[in-house]
Short mmCIF file of C-alpha atoms and ligand atoms in Angstrom, two decimals:
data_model
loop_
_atom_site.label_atom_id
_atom_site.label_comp_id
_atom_site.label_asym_id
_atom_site.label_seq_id
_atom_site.Cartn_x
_atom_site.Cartn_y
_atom_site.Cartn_z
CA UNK A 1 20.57 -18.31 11.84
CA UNK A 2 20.85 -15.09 10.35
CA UNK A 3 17.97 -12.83 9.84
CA UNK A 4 16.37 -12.19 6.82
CA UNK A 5 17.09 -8.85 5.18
CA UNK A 6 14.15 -7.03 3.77
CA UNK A 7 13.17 -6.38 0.44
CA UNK A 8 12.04 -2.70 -0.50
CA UNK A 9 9.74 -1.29 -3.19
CA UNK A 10 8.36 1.81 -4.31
CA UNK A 11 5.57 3.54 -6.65
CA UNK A 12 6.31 5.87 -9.52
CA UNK A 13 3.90 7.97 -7.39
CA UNK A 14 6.12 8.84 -4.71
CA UNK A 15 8.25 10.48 -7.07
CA UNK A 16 5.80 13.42 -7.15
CA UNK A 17 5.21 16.48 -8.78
CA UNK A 18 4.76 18.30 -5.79
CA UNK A 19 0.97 19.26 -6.68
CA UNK A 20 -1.90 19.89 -4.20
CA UNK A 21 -5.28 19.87 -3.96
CA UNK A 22 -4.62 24.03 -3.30
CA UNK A 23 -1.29 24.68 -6.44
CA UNK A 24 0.15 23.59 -9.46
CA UNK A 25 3.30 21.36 -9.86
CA UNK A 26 6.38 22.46 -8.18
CA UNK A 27 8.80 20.43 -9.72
CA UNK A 28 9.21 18.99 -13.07
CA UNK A 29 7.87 15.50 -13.73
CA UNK A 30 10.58 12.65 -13.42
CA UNK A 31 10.74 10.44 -16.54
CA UNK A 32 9.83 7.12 -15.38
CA UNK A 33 13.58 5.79 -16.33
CA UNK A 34 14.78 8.40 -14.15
CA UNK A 35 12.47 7.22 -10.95
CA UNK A 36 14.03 3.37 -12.02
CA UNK A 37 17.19 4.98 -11.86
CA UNK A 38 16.34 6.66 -8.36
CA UNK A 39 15.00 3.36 -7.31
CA UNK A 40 18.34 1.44 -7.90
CA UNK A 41 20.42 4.27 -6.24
CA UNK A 42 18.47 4.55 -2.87
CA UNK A 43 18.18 0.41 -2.72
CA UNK A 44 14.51 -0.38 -3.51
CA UNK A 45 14.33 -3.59 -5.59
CA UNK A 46 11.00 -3.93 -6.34
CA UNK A 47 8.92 -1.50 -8.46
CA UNK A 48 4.84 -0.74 -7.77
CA UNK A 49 2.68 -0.01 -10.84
CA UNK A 50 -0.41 1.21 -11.33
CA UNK A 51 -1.44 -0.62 -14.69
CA UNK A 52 -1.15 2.57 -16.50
CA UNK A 53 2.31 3.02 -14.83
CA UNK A 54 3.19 -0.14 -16.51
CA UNK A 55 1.44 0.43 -19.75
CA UNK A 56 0.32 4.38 -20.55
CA UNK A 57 -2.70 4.77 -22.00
CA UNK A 58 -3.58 1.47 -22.19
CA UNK A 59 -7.43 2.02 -22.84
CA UNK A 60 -6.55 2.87 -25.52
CA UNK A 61 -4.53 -0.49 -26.74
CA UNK A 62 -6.01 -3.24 -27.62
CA UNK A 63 -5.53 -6.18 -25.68
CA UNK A 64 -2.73 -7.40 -27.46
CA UNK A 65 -0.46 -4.82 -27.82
CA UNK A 66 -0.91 -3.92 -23.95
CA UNK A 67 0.68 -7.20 -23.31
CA UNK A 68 3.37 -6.63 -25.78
CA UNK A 69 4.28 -2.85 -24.16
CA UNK A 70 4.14 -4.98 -20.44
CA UNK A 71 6.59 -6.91 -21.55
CA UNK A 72 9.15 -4.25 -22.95
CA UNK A 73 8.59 -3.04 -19.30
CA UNK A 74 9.71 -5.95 -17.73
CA UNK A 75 12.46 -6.23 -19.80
CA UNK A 76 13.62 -2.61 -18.48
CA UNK A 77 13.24 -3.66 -15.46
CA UNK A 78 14.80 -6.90 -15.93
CA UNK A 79 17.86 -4.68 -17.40
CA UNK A 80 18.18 -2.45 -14.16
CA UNK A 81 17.71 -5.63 -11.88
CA UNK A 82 14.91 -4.21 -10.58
CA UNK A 83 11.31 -6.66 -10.06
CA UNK A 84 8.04 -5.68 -10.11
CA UNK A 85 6.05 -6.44 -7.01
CA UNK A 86 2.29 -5.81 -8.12
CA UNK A 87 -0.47 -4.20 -10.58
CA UNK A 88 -3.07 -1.94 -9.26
CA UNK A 89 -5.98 -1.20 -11.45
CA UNK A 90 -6.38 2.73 -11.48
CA UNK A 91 -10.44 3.08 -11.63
CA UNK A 92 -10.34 6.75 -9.99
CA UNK A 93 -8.80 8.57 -12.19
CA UNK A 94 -11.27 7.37 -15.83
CA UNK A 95 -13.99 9.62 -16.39
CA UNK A 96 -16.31 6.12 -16.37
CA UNK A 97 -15.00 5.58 -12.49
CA UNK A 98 -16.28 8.91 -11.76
CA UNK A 99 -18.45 7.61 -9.06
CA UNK A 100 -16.44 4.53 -8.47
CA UNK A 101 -15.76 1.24 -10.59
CA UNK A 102 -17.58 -1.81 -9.49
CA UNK A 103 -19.79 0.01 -7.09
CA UNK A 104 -20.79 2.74 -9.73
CA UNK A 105 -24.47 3.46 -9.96
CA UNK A 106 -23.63 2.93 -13.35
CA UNK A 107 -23.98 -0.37 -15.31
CA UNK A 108 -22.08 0.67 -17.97
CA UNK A 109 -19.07 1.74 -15.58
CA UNK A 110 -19.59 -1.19 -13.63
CA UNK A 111 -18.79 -3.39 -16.64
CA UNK A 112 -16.01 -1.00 -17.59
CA UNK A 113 -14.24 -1.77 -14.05
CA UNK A 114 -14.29 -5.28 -14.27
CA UNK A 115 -12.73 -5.07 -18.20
CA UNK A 116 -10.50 -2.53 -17.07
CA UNK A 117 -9.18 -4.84 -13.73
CA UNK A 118 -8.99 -8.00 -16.28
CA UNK A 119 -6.71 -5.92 -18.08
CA UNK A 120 -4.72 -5.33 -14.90
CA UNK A 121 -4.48 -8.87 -15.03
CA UNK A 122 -2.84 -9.04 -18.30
CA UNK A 123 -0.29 -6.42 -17.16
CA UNK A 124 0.78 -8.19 -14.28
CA UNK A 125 1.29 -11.71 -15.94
CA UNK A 126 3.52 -10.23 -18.70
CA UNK A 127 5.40 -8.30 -16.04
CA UNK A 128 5.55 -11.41 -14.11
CA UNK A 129 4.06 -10.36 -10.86
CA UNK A 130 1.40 -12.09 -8.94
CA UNK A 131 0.07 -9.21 -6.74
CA UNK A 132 -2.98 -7.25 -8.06
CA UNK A 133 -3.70 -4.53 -5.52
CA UNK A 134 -6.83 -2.95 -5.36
CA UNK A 135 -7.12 0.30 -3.47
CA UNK A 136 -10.94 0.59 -3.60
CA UNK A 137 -10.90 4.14 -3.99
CA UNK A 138 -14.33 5.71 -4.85
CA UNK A 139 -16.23 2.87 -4.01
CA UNK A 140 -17.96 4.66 -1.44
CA UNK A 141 -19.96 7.75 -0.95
CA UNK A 142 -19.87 11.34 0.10
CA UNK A 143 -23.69 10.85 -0.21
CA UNK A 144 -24.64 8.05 2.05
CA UNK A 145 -28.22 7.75 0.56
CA UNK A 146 -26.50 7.44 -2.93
CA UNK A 147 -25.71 3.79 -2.47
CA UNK A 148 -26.96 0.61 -1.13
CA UNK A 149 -24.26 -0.98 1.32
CA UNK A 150 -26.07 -4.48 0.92
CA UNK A 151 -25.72 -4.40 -3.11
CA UNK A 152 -22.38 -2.24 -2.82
CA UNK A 153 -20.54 -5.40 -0.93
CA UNK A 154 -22.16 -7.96 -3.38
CA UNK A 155 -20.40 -6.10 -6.34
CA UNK A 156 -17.38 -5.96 -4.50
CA UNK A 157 -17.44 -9.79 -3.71
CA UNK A 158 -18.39 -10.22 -7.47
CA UNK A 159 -15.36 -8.05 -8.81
CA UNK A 160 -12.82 -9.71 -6.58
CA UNK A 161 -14.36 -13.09 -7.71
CA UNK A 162 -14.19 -11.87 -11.41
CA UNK A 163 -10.33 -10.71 -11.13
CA UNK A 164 -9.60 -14.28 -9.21
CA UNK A 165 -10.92 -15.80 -12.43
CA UNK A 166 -9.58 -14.18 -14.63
CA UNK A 167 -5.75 -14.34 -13.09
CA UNK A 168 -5.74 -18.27 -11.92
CA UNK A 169 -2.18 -17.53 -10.98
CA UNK A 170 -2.82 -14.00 -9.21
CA UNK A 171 -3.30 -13.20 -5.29
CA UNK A 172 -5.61 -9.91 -4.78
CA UNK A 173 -4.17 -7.75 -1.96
CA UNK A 174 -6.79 -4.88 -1.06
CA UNK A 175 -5.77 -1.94 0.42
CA UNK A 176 -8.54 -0.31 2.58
CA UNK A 177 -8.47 3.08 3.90
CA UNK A 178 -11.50 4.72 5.35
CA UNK A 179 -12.19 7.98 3.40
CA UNK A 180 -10.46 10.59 0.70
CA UNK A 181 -11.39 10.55 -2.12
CA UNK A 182 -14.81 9.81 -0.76
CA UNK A 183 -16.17 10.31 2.90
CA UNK A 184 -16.95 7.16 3.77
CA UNK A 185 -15.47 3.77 2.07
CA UNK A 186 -17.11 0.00 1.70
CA UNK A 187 -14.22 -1.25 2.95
CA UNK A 188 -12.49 0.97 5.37
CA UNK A 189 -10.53 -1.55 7.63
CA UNK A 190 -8.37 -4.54 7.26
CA UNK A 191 -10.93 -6.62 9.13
CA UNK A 192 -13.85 -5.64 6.19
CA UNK A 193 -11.08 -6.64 3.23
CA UNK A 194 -10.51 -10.17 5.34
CA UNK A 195 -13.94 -10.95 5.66
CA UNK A 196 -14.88 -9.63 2.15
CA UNK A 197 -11.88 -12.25 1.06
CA UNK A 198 -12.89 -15.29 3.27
CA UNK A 199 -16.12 -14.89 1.32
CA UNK A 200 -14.80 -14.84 -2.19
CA UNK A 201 -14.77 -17.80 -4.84
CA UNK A 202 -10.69 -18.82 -3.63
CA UNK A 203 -10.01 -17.09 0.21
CA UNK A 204 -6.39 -18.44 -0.52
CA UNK A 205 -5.83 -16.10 -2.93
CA UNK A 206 -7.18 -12.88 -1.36
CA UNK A 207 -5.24 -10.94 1.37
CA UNK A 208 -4.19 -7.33 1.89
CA UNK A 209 -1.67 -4.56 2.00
CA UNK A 210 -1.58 -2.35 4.81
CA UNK A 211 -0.96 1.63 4.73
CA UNK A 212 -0.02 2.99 7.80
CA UNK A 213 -1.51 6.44 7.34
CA UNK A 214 -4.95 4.58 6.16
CA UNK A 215 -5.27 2.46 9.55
CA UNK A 216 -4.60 5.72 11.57
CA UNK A 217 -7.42 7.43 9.76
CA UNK A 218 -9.86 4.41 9.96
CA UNK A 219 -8.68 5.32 14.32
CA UNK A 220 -6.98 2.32 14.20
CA UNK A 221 -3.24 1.24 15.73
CA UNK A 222 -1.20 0.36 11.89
CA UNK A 223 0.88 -2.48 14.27
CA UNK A 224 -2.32 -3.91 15.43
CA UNK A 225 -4.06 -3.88 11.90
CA UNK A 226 -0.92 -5.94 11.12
CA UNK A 227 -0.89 -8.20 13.66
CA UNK A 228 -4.26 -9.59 12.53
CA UNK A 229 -3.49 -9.87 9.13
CA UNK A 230 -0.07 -11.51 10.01
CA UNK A 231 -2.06 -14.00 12.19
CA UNK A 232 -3.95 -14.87 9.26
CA UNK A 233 -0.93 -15.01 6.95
CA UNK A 234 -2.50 -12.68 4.62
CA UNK A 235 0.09 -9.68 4.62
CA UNK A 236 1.33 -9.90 1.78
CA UNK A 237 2.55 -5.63 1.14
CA UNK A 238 2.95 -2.84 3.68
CA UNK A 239 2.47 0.69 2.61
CA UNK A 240 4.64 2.16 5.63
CA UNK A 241 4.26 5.93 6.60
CA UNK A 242 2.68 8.49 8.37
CA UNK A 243 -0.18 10.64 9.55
CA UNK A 244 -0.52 13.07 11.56
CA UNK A 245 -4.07 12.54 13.33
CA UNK A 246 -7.46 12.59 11.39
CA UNK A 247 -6.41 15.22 7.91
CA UNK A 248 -6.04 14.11 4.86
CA UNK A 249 -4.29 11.66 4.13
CA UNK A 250 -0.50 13.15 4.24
CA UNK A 251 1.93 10.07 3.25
CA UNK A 252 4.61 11.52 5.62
CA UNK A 253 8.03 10.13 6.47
CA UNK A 254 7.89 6.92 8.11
CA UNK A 255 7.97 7.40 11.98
CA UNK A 256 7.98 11.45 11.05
CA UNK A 257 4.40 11.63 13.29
CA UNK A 258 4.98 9.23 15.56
CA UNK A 259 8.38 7.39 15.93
CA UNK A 260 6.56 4.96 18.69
CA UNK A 261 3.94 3.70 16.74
CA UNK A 262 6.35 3.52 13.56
CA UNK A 263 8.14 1.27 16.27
CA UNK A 264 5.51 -1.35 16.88
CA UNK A 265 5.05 -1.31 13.30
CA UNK A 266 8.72 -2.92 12.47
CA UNK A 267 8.65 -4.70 15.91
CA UNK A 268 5.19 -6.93 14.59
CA UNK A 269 6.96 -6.98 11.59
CA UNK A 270 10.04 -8.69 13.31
CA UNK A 271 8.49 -10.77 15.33
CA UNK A 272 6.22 -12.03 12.37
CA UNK A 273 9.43 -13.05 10.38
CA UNK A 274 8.28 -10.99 7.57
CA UNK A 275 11.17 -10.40 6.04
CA UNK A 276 11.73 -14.12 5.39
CA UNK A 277 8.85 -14.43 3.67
CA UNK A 278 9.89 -12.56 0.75
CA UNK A 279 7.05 -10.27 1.23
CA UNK A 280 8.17 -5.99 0.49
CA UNK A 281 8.54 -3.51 2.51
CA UNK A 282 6.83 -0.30 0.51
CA UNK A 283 6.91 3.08 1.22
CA UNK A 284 4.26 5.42 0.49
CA UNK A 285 5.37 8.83 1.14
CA UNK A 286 5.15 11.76 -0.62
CA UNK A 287 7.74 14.49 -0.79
CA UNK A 288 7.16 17.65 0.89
CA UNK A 289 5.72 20.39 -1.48
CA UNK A 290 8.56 22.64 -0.41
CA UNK A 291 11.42 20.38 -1.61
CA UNK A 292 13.13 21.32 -4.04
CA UNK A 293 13.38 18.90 -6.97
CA UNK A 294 17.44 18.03 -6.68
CA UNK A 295 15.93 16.69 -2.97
CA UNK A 296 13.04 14.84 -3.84
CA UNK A 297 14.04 11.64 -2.99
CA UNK A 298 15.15 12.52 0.21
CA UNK A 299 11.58 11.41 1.65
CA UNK A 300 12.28 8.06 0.63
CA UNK A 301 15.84 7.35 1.52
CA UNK A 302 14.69 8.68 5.03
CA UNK A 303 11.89 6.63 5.57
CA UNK A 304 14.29 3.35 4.58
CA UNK A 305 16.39 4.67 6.79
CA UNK A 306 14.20 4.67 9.51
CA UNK A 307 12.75 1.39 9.01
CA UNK A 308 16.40 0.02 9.36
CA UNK A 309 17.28 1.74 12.04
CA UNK A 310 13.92 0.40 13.84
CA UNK A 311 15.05 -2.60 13.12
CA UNK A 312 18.23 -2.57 15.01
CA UNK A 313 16.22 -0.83 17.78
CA UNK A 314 13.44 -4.18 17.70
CA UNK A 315 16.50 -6.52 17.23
CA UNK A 316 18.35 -4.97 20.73
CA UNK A 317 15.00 -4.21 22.17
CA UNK A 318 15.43 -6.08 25.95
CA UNK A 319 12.59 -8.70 26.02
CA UNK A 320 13.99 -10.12 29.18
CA UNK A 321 13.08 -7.19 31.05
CA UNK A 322 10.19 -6.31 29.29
CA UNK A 323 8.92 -9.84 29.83
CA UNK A 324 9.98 -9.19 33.72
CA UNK A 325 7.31 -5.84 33.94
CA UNK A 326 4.86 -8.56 32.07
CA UNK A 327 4.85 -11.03 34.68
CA UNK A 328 4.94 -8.28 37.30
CA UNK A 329 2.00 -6.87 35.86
CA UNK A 330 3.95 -3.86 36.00
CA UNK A 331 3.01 -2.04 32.89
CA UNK A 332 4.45 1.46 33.67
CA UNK A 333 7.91 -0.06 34.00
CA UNK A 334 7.56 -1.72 30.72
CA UNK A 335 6.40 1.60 29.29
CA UNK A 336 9.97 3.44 30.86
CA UNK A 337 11.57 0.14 29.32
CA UNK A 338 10.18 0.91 26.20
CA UNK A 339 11.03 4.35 25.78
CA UNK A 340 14.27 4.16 27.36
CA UNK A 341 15.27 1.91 24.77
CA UNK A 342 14.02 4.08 21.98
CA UNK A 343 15.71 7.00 23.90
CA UNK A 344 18.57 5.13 23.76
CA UNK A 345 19.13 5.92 27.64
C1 XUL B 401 -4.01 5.99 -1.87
C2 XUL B 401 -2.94 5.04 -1.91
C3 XUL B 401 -2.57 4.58 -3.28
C4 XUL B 401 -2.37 3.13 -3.39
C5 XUL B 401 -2.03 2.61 -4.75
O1 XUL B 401 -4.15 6.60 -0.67
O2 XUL B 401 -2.34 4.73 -0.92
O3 XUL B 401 -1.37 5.20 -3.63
O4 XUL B 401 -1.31 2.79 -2.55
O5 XUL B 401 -2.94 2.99 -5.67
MN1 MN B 402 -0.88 3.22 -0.43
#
């Protein structure tokens, strides 16, 4: 039988500006048509939206017309052959999510989170997705005394409960990472978004997307992170790239830190059959600040590139042996296997 091919997707986001926390923009913004256009060229089929992606300025729309503009996007898309593959309410950027959405010490921007997801809903249906991703972003602190943890995971049970009702037909894939914007998140693992999920009013419906750079700063191994989730069937988005050890989080090439690890990523992936079940394969890098803006794609036809080529490497990798040094208990031959092969010695 042959194997599945993967599906790619990508963000408007990772078409960036070239900003920093430190400068101002370094390249011109790219019309979103243009980043569709960019999409189709380097071979991504499936397009990532934040709901204002999808719908700009949609707070200030009312309902109905943010459903009509969601469905002139999908159209677009629809025109470029191009899908989308999920919604993400953006809560950190509104001056009500200030101090996060559904954890805010705020009632008032507590209730505005949950409107403001609901409307994420909407988006998604009229674009005709059934992923809404939520990136819990400042629901955290940088002030540990600033928030109760006990009430904090109670409103995040009751948000994800509130979006599940709200969008019968949607599937909530939460995408934790540990810290930035805040120092410490509620839900900094895949683990805490599984059990958060097993708890919620339909488990079926909740599962996760998992960022490689986000597992590395939570300490954690990205291929192990999936593993677990893949056990559970609940990887249902990877955001695959890199880090290079505990920074910020830097959205580097895929396998640009560490080729290895970026190995064991595809080779769970492989062995997990994701690819066959229809599941994308997302990319969230961010080009260099240095590039110039003629190049700025580059990041992202690299890290496909990688990914495929990691592919062939998982597809050729020699199991026999390798499952020789296993029986042998011989790990230190397996590890020469292992990077032999990735040598390509
Ligand atoms: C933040 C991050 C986001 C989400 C989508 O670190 O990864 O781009 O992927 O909001
Ligand atoms: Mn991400």
């Amino acid at each position: 039988m042959a194997a599945a091919t993967y599906r790619f997707s990508v963000g408007p986001w990772n078409i960036g500006r070239g900003a920093d926390p430190f400068g101002p923009p370094v390249r011109p913004a790219v019309a979103f048509d243009d980043v569709l256009d960019a999409a189709v060229k380097l071979g991504f089929e499936g397009i990532q939206f934040h709901d204002d992606d999808a719908v700009p300025d949609l707070e200030n729309l009312s309902p109905a017309k943010i459903v009509a503009e969601a469905k002139a996007m999908r159209q677009k898309l629809d025109d470029k052959g191009l899908v989308p593959e999920f919604v993400a309410p953006r809560l950190w950027e509104h001056a009500h999510g200030v101090d996060g959405g559904y954890t805010s010490n705020d009632p008032a921007a507590r209730t505005w989170a949950i409107e403001r997801s609901k409307r994420s809903v909407d988006v998604a249906a009229a674009l005709g997705c059934d992923i809404i991703v939520l990136w819990p972003a400042r629901e955290g602190t940088s002030v540990r005394e600033s928030k109760n943890p006990i009430e904090a995971s109670r409103q995040l049970l009751a948000a994800i409960d509130a979006i599940l009702i709200a969008g019968p037909s949607m599937r909530i894939a939460i995408e934790p990472k540990p810290n930035e914007p805040v120092d410490h998140a509620f839900i900094p693992t895949i683990g805490h978004a599984l059990a958060l999920g097993a708890r919620s009013f339909d488990p079926a419906r909740v599962g996760v997307l998992i960022e490689s750079a986000h597992a590395i700063l939570a300490g954690l191994d990205p291929s192990d992170e999936m593993g677990f989730a893949l056990a559970a069937g609940k990887l249902w988005s990877v955001h695959l790239n890199d880090q290079n050890g505990l920074k910020f989080d830097q959205d580097k090439v895929f396998g640009a830190a560490n080729l290895r690890g970026a190995f064991d990523q595809v080779r769970v992936l492989e062995n997990a059959n994701y690819a066959a079940t229809g599941a994308f394969v997302g990319f969230d890098v961010k080009a260099q600040r240095t590039q110039k803006a003629e190049s700025a794609t580059a990041h992202l036809a690299t890290s496909k590139a990688v990914f495929l080529a990691l592919v062939e490497k998982s597809r050729t990798f020699p199991q026999r042996v390798a499952e020789e040094c296993i029986a042998a208990r011989d790990y230190e031959a397996l590890e020469r296997t292992v990077l032999e092969h990735l040598l390509g010695c």
